[in-house]
Coordinates of C-alpha atoms and ligand atoms in Angstrom, one line a residue:
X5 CA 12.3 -23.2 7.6
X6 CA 10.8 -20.4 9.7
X7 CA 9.2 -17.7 8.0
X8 CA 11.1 -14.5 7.3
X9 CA 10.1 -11.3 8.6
X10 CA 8.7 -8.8 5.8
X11 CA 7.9 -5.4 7.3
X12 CA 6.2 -2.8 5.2
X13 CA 4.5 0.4 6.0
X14 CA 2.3 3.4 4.4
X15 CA 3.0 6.9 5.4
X16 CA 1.4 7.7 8.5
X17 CA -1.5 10.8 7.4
X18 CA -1.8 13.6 8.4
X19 CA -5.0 14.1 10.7
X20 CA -5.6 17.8 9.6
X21 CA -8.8 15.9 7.9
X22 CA -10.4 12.1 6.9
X23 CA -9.0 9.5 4.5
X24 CA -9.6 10.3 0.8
X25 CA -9.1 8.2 -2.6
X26 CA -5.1 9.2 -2.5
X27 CA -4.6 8.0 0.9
X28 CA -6.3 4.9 0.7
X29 CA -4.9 3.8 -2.8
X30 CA -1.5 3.4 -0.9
X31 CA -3.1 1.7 2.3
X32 CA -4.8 -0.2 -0.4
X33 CA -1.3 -1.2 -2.4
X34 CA 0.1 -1.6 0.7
X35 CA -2.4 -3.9 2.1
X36 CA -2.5 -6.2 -1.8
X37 CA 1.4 -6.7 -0.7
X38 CA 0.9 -7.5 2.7
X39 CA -2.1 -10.3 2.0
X40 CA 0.8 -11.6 -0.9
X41 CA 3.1 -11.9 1.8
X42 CA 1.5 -13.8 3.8
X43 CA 0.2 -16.2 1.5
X44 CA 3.9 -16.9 0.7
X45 CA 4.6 -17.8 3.9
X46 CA 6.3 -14.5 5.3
X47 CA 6.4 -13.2 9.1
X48 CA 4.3 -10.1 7.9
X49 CA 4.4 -6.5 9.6
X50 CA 2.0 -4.3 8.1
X51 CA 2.2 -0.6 9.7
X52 CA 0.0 2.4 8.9
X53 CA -1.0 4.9 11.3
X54 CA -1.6 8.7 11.7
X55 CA 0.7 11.8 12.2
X56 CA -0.8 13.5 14.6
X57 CA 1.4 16.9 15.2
X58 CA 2.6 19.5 13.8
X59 CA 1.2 23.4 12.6
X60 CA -1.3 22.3 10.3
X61 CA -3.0 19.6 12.9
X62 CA -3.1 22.3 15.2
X63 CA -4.8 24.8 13.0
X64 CA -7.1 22.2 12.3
X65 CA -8.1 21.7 15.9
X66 CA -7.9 25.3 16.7
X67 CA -10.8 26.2 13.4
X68 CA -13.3 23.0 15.2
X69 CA -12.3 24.8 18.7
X70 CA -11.1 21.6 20.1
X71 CA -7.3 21.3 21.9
X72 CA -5.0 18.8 19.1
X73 CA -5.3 16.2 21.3
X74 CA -9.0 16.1 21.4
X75 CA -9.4 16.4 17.6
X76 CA -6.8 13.8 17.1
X77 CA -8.6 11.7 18.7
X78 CA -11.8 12.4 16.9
X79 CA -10.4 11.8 13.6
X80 CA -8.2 8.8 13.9
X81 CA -11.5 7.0 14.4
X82 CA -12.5 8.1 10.9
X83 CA -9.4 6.3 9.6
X84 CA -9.3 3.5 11.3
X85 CA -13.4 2.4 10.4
X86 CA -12.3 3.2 6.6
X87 CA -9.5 0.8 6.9
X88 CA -11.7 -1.7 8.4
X89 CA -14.3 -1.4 5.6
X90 CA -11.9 -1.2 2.7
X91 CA -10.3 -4.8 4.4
X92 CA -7.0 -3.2 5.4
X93 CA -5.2 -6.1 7.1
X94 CA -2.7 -3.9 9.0
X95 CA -0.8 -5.4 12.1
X96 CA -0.1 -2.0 13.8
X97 CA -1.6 1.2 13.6
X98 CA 0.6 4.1 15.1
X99 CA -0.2 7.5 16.2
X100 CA 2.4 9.5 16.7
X101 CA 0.8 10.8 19.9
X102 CA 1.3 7.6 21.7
X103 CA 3.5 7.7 24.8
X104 CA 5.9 4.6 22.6
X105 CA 6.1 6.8 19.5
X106 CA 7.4 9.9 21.8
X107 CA 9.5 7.9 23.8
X108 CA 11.3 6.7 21.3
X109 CA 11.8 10.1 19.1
X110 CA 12.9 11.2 22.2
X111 CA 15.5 8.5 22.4
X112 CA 16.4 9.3 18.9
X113 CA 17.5 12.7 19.3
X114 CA 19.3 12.7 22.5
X115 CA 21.3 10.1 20.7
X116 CA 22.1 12.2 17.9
X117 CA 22.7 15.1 20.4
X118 CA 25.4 13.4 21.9
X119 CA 27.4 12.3 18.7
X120 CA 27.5 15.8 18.0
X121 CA 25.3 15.7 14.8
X122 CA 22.9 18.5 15.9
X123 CA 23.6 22.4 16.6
X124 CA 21.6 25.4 17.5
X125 CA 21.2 28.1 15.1
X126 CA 18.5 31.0 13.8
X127 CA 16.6 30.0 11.0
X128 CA 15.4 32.9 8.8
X129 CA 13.5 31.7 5.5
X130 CA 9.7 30.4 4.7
X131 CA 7.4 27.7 6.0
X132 CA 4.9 25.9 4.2
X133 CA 1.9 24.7 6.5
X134 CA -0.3 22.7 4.6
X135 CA 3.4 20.8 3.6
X136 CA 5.1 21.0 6.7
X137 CA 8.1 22.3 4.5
X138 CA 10.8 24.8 5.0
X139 CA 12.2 27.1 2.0
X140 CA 14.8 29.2 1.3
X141 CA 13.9 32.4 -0.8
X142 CA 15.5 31.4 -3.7
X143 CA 13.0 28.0 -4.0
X144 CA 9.9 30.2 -4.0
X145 CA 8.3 30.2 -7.3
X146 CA 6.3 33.2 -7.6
X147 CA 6.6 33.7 -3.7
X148 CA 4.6 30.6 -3.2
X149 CA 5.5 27.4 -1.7
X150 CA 7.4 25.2 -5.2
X151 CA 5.7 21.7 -3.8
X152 CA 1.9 22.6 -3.5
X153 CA 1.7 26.8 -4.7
X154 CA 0.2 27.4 -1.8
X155 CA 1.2 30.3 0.3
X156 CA 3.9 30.2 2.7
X157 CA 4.8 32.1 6.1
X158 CA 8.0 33.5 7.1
X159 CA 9.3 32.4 10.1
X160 CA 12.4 33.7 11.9
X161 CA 13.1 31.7 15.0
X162 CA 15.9 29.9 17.2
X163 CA 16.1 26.2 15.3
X164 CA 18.2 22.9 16.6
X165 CA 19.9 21.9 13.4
X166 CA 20.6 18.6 11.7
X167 CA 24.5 18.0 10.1
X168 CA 22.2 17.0 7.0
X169 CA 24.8 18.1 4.2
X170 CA 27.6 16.0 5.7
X171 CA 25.2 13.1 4.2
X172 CA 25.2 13.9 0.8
X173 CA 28.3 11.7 -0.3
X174 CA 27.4 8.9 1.9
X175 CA 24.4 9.1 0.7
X176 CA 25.6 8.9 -3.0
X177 CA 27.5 5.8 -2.2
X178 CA 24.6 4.1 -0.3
X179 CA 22.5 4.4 -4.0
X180 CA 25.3 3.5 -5.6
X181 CA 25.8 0.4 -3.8
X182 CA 22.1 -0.8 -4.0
X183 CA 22.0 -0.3 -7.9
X184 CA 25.3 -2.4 -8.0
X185 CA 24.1 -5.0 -5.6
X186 CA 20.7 -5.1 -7.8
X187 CA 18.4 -3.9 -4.9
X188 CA 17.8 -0.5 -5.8
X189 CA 16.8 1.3 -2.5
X190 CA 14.6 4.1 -4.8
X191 CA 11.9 3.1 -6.5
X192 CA 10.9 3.2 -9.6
X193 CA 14.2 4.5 -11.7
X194 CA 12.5 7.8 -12.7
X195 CA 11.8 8.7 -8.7
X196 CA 15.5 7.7 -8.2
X197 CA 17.2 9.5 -11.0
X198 CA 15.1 12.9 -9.4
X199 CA 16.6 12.2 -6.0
X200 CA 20.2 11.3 -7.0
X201 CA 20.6 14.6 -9.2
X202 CA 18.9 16.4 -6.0
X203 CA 21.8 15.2 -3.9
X204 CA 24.3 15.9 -6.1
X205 CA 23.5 19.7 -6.2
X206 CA 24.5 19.0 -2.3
X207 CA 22.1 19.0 0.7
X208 CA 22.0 21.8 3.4
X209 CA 21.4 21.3 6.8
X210 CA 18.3 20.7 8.4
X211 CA 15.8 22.7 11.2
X212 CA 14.8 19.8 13.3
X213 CA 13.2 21.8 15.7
X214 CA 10.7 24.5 16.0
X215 CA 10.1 26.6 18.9
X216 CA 7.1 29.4 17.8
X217 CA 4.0 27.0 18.5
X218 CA 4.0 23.7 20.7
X219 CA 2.1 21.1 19.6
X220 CA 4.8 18.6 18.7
X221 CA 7.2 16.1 20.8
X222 CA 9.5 18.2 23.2
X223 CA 13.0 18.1 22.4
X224 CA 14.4 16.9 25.5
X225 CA 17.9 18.8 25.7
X226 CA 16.4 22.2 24.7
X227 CA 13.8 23.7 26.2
X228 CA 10.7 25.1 24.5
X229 CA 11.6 23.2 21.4
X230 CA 9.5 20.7 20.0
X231 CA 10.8 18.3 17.6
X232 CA 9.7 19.1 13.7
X233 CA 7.0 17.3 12.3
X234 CA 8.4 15.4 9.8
X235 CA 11.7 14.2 11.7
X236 CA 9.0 13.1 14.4
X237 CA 7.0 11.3 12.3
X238 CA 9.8 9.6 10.1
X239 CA 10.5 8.3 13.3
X240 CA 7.1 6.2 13.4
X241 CA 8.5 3.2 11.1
X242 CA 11.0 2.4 14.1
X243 CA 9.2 3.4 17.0
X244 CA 6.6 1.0 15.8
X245 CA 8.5 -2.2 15.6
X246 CA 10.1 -1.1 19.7
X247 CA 12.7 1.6 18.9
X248 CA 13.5 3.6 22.2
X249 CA 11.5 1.1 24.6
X250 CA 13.8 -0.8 27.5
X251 CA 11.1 -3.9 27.3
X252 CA 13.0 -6.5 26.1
X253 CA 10.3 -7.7 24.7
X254 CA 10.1 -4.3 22.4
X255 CA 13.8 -4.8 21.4
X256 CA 13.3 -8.6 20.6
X257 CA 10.5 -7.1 17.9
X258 CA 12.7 -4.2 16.7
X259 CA 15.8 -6.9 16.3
X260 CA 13.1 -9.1 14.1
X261 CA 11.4 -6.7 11.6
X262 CA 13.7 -3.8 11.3
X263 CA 15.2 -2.5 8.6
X264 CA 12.1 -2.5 6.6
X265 CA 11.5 -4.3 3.5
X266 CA 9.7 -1.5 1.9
X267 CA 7.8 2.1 2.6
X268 CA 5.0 2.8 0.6
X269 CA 4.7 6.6 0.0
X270 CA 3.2 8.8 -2.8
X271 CA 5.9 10.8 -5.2
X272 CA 5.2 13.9 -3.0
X273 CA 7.5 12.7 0.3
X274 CA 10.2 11.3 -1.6
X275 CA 12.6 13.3 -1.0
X276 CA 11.5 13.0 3.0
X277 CA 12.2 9.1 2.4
X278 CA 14.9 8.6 0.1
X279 CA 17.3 11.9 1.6
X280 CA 16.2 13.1 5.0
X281 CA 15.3 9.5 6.6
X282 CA 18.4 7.1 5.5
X283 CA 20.8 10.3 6.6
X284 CA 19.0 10.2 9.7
X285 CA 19.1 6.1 10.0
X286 CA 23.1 6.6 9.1
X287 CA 23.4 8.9 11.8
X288 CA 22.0 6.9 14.3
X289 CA 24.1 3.8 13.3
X290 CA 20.8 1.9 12.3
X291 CA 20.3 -0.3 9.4
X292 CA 18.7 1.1 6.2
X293 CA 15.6 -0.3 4.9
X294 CA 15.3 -2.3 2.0
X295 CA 13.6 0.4 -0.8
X296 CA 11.5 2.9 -0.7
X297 CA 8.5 2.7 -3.5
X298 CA 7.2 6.1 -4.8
X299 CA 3.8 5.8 -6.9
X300 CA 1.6 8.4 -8.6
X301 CA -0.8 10.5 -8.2
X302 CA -4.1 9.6 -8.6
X303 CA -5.9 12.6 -11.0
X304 CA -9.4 13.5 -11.6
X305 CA -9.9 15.7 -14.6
X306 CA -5.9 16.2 -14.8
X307 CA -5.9 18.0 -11.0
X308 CA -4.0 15.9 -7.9
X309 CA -6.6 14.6 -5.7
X310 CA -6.3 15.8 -2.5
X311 CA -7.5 16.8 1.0
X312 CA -6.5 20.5 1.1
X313 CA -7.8 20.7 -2.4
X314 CA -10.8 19.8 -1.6
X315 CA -11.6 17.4 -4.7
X316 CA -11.4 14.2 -3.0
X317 CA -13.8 11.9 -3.0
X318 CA -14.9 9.5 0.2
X319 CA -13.5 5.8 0.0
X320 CA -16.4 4.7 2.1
X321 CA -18.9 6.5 -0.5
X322 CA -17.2 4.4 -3.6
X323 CA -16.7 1.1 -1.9
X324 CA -20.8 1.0 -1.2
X325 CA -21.3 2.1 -4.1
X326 CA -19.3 -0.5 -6.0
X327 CA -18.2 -3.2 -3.4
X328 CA -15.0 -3.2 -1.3
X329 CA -13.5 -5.5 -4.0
X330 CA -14.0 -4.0 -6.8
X331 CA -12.9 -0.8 -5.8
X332 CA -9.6 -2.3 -4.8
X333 CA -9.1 -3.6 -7.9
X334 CA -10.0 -0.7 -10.0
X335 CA -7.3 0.9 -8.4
X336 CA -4.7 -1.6 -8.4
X337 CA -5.9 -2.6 -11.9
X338 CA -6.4 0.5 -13.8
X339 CA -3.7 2.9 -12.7
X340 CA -0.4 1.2 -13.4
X341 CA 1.6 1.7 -10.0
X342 CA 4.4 4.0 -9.9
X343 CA 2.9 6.6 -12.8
X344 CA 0.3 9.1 -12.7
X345 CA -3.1 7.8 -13.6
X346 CA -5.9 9.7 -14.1
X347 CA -9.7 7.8 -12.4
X348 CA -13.1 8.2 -13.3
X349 CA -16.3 6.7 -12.7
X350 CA -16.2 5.6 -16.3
X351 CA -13.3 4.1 -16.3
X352 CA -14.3 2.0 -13.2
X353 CA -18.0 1.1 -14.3
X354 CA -15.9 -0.1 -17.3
X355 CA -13.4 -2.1 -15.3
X356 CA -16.2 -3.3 -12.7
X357 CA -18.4 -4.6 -16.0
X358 CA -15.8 -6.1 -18.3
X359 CA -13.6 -7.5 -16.1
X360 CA -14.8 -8.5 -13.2
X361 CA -18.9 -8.9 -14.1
X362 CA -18.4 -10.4 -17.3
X363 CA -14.7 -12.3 -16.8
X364 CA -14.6 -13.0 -13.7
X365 CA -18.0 -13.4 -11.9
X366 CA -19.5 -14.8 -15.1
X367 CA -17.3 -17.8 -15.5
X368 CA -17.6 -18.9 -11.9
X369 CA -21.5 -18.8 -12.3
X370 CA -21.9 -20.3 -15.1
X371 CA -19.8 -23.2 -14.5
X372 CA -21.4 -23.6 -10.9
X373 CA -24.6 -23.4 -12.2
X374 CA -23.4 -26.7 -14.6
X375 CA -21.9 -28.1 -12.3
X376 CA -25.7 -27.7 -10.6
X377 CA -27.2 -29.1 -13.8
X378 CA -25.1 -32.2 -14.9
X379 CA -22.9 -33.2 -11.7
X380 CA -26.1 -32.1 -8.8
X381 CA -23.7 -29.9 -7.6
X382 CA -21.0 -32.2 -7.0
X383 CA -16.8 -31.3 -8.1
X384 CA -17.3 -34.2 -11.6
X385 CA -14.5 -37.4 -11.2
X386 CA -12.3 -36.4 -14.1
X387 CA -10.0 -39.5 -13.6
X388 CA -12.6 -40.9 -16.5
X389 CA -11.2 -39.4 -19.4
X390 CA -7.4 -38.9 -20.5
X391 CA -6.0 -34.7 -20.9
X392 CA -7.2 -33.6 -23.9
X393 CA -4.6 -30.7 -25.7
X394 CA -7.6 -27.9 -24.8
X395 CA -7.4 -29.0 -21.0
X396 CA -3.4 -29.0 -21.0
X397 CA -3.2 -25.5 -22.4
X398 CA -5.4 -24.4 -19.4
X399 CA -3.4 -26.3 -16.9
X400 CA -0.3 -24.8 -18.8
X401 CA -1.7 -21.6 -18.1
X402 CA -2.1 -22.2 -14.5
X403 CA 1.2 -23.8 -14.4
X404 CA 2.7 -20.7 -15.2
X405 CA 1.2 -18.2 -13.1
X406 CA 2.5 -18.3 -9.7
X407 CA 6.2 -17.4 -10.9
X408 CA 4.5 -14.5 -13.2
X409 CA 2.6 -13.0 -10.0
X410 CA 5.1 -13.2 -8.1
X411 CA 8.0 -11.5 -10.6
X412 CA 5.1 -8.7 -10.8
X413 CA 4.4 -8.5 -7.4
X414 CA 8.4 -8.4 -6.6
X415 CA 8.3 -5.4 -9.3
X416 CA 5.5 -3.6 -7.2
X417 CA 3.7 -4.4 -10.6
X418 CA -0.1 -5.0 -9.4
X419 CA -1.4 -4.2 -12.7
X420 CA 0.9 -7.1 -14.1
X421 CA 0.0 -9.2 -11.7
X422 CA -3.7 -9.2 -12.1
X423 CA -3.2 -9.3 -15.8
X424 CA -1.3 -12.7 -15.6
X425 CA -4.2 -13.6 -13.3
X426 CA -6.4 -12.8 -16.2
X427 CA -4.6 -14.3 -18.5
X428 CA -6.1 -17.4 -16.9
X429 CA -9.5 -16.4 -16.6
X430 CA -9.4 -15.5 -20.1
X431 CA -7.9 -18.8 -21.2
X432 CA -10.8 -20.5 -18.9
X433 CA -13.3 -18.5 -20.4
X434 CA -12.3 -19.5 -24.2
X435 CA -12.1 -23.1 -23.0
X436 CA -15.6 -23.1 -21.7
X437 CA -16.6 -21.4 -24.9
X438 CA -14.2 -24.0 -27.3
X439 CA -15.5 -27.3 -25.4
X440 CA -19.2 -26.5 -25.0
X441 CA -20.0 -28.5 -22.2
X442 CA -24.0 -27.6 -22.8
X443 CA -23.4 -29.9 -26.1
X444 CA -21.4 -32.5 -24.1
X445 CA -24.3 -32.7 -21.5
X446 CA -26.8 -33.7 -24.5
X447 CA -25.3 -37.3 -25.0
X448 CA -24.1 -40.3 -22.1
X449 CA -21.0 -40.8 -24.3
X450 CA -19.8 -37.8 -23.9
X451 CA -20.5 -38.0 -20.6
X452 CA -16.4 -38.6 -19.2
X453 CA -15.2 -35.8 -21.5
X454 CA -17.9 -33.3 -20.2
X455 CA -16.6 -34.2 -16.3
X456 CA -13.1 -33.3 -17.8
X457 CA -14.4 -29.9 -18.7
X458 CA -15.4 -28.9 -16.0
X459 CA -12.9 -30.1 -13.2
X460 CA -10.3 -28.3 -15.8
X461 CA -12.4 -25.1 -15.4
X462 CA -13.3 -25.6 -12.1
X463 CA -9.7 -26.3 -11.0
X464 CA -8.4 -23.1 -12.7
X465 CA -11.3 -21.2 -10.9
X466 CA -9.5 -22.7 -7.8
X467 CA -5.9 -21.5 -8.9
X468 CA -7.4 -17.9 -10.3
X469 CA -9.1 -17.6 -6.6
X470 CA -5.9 -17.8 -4.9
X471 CA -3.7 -14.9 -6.7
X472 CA -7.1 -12.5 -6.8
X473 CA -7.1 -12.8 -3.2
X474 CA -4.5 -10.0 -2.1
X475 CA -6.6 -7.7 -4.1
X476 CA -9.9 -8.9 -3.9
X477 CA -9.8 -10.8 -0.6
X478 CA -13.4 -11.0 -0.2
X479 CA -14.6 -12.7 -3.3
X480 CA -11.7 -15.1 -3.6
X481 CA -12.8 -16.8 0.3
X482 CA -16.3 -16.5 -1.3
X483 CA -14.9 -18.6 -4.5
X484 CA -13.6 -21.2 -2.0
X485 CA -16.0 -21.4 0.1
X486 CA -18.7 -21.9 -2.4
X487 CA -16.2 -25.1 -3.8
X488 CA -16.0 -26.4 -0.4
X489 CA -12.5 -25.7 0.0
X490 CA -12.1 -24.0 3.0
X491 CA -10.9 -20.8 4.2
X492 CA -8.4 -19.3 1.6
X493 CA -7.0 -16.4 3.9
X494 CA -5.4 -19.4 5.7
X495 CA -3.1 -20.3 2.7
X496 CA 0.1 -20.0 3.5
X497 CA 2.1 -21.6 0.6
X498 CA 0.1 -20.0 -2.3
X499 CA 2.7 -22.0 -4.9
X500 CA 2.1 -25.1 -3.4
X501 CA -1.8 -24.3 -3.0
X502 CA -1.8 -23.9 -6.7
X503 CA -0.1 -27.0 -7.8
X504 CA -2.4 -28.2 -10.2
X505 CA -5.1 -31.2 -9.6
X506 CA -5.7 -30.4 -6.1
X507 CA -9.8 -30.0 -6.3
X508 CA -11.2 -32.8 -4.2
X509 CA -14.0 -35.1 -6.5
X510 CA -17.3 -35.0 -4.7
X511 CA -17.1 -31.0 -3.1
X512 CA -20.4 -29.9 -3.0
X513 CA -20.3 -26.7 -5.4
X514 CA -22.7 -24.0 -4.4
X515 CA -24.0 -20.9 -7.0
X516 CA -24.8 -18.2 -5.5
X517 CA -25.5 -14.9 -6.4
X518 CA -23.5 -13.2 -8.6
X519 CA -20.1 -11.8 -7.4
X520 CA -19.7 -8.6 -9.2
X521 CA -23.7 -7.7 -9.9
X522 CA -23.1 -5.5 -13.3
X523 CA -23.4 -1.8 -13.1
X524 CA -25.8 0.2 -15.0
X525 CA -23.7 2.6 -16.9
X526 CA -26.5 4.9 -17.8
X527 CA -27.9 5.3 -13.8
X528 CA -23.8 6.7 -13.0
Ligands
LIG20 O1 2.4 13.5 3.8 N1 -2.8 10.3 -5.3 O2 0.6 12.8 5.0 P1 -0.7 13.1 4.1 C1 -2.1 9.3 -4.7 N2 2.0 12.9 7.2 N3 -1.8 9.3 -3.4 C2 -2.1 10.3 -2.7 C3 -2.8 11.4 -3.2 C4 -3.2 11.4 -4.6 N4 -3.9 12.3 -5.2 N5 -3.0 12.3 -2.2 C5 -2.4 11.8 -1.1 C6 1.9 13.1 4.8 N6 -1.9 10.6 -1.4 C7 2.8 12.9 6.0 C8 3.5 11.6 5.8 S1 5.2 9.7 6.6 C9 6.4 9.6 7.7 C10 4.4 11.2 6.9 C11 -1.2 9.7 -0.5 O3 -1.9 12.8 4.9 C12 0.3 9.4 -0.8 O4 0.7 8.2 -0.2 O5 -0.5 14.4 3.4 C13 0.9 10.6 -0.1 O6 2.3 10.3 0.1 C14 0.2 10.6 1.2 O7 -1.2 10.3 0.8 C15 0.2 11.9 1.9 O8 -0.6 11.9 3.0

């Protein structure tokens, strides 16, 4: 069977400044999902990338003196070595200043031109920069902008419009349809409920265009309009995949991964996603993408995180602090995807220590260094001894896990799919305790029985290595490689990987230095 495609994406940032906590928890998500993927066996397309125009990139580069261009260029550096150290294994990385990415926005429009979805009017209301958000009057809360309450700008200008509110119904339907077909396209219920009851108050139309600053992709049937940020950088998910090129090559790669199986964004673009980007899809004739999955804010001390705020805190700073893995699964671990969660160093020191110190990174020592003490570091022959009820538990537990990752990981449910991984570390780690190999070890007759103990343990080490490695890819090829088993990011059938009693007899089995070295809670 060949492998199906699976295309999934993060929103592209903005570049008005570097990658914080908030950005890279949904690379981070993304990226757990992608490494899933293609350990079941899918034709993965992982896309993140930078949005690069816009009023607010242009301030940016005005304040450092530099033209957008040049300080574009100086930032997306920024993300792309945080990427690389966090272990983002992302196919594509777009910037929406790439000649493909204009081309095909360009493409776009001009299509949408000429099926007489777009008009010229004046637009007369409020713009907020550091959203790239328009607002009538009457959504002002206080006079400020009702997303961020930050202040807006009035801006009174010639605009090309978008036939937006002829949308709403079909847009209605299309919700209604998924629900009934049992693929809800909005994700999770609460995000979809919000977006539905925001349609059905109607949609207006839409300024696709603005014409009092230049820094965005020129419209190309209107002069001295450049196409609005957002509608630009929407754009980005098909540009990507070959949207707009005449390379046949392009439009073989468009055929094969679009519509998307899932966009990652935070709860703040939603209604950019779930309204604004399937109206503009249905416009164009193109297919919709499978769902769109809204998650939380991340909080510190009950504020949003963020880059404008000014309360973020550096990826790079926590991941050498901690290690790359463990701050990925903090974050996948500890805030349950979808909800708010609020993240502190406590809670992570906590999480680092408990789970993956003492669980985690303790069991694999301690049986490697056993398996260095009884077996010279050699994977025991367990054919000696017959399954005892204690050793068929475990196995049960392992037995049951890859269908319980991968309902949680189909639910966008990391936390629920680390848990059931735990569940079998856990279950490990009482076996260890319940058999006592150390007592075995003291007497030739129990000799057989102490081999089974530890090729049970061992071989659920295996099996717990596998579904930790989306998250915590570094370890897990660290598990396998100290069991001789070879590189794990080449697994490509993680159920069949799994299948119990694969652990070759004989592996040399190496100690090592402790995976997660315990953090002292006093020195944070
Ligand atoms: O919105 N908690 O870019 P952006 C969790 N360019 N996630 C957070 C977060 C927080 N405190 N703060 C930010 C844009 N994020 C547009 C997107 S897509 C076509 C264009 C994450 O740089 C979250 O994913 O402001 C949010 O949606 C994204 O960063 C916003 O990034």
């Amino acid at each position: 069977m060949s492998p199906k495609p699976f295309y999934l994406t993060t929103p592209i940032y903005y570049v008005n400044s570097v990658p914080h906590l908030g950005t890279a928890y949904t690379t981070i998500a993304a990226d757990a999902l992608a490494r899933y993927r293609r350990m079941t066996g899918d034709d993965v397309f992982f896309l993140t990338g930078l949005d690069e125009h816009g009023q607010k990139v242009a301030q940016a580069a005005d304040e450092h003196g530099m033209s957008p261009q040049e300080w574009c260029d100086s930032i997306a550096p920024r993300f792309l070595e945080t990427w690389e150290l966090l272990d983002i294994s992302n196919d594509d990385f777009i910037r929406t200043t790439q000649e493909r990415h204009k081309r095909g926005v360009q493409a776009f429009w001009t299509k949408l031109h000429d099926e007489g979805y777009l008009y010229k009017g004046a637009y007369e209301g409020w713009y907020c920069v550091p959203d790239e958000t328009f607002h009538a009057e009457d959504q002002l809360v206080d006079g400020k902008c009702p997303g961020c309450g930050r202040d807006v700008e009035f801006i009174r200008e010639e605009n090309w419009f978008f036939k937006l509110s002829e949308f709403a119904q079909p847009l209605l339907e299309f919700y209604a349809t998924r629900e009934a077909e049992g693929r809800p396209f909005i994700r999770p219920e609460t995000r979809r409920n919000e977006v539905v009851s925001f349609v059905e108050g109607g949609l207006k139309d839409l300024s696709i265009s603005r014409t009092t600053f230049s820094w965005g992709v020129p419209l190309p049937f209107a002069d001295n309009h450049v196409t609005y940020v957002w509608i630009d950088a929407l754009l980005n998910y098909i540009t990507a995949v070959g949207y707009g090129s005449d390379d046949p090559a392009d439009a073989a790669r468009f055929e094969r991964y679009w519509p998307a199986q899932v966009h990652f964004v935070g709860k703040d673009i939603i209604r950019f996603h779930c309204v604004i980007w399937p109206a503009m899809l249905m416009a164009a004739g193109l297919p919709l993408p499978d769902s769109v999955f809204a998650h939380g804010f991340l909080l510190t001390k009950g504020e949003k995180m963020s880059k404008s705020k000014g309360n973020a805190v550096s990826p790079a700073e926590l991941a050498a602090r901690f290690g790359v893995d463990a701050y990925r699964y903090y974050f996948l671990r500890d805030v349950q995807f979808g909800a708010d969660g609020s993240i502190s160093m406590e809670a992570m020191v906590q999480r680092i220590n408990g789970d993956l110190a003492n669980d985690w990174g303790n069991l694999c020592s301690r049986l490697f260094n056993m398996v260095g003490k009884y077996f010279d570091g050699r994977v025991p022959d367990a054919n000696g001894a017959g399954e005892e009820e204690a050793d068929a538990a475990v196995r049960a537990v392992a037995d049951s896990l890859p269908a319980r990752y991968e309902a949680a990981m189909t639910a966008f449910d990391y936390a629920g799919a680390l848990e059931a991984t735990w569940d079998l570390i856990k279950a490990t780690n009482r076996y260890i305790e319940e058999s006592a190999p150390w007592n075995l070890a003291k007497s030739d007759e129990t000799r057989a029985r102490l081999a089974a103990v530890l090729y049970t343990a061992l071989e659920a080490v295996r099996v717990a290595a596998l579904f930790c490695a989306p998250v915590m890819p570094r370890t897990s090829a660290e598990v396998w490689r100290r069991m001789s088993l070879g590189d794990i990011g080449a697994v490509t059938d993680i159920e069949a990987a799994a299948k119990w009693g694969q652990l070759p007899s004989d592996n040399p089995v190496e100690k090592g230095d402790p995976l997660f070295p315990r953090i002292d809670k006093d020195a944070e």
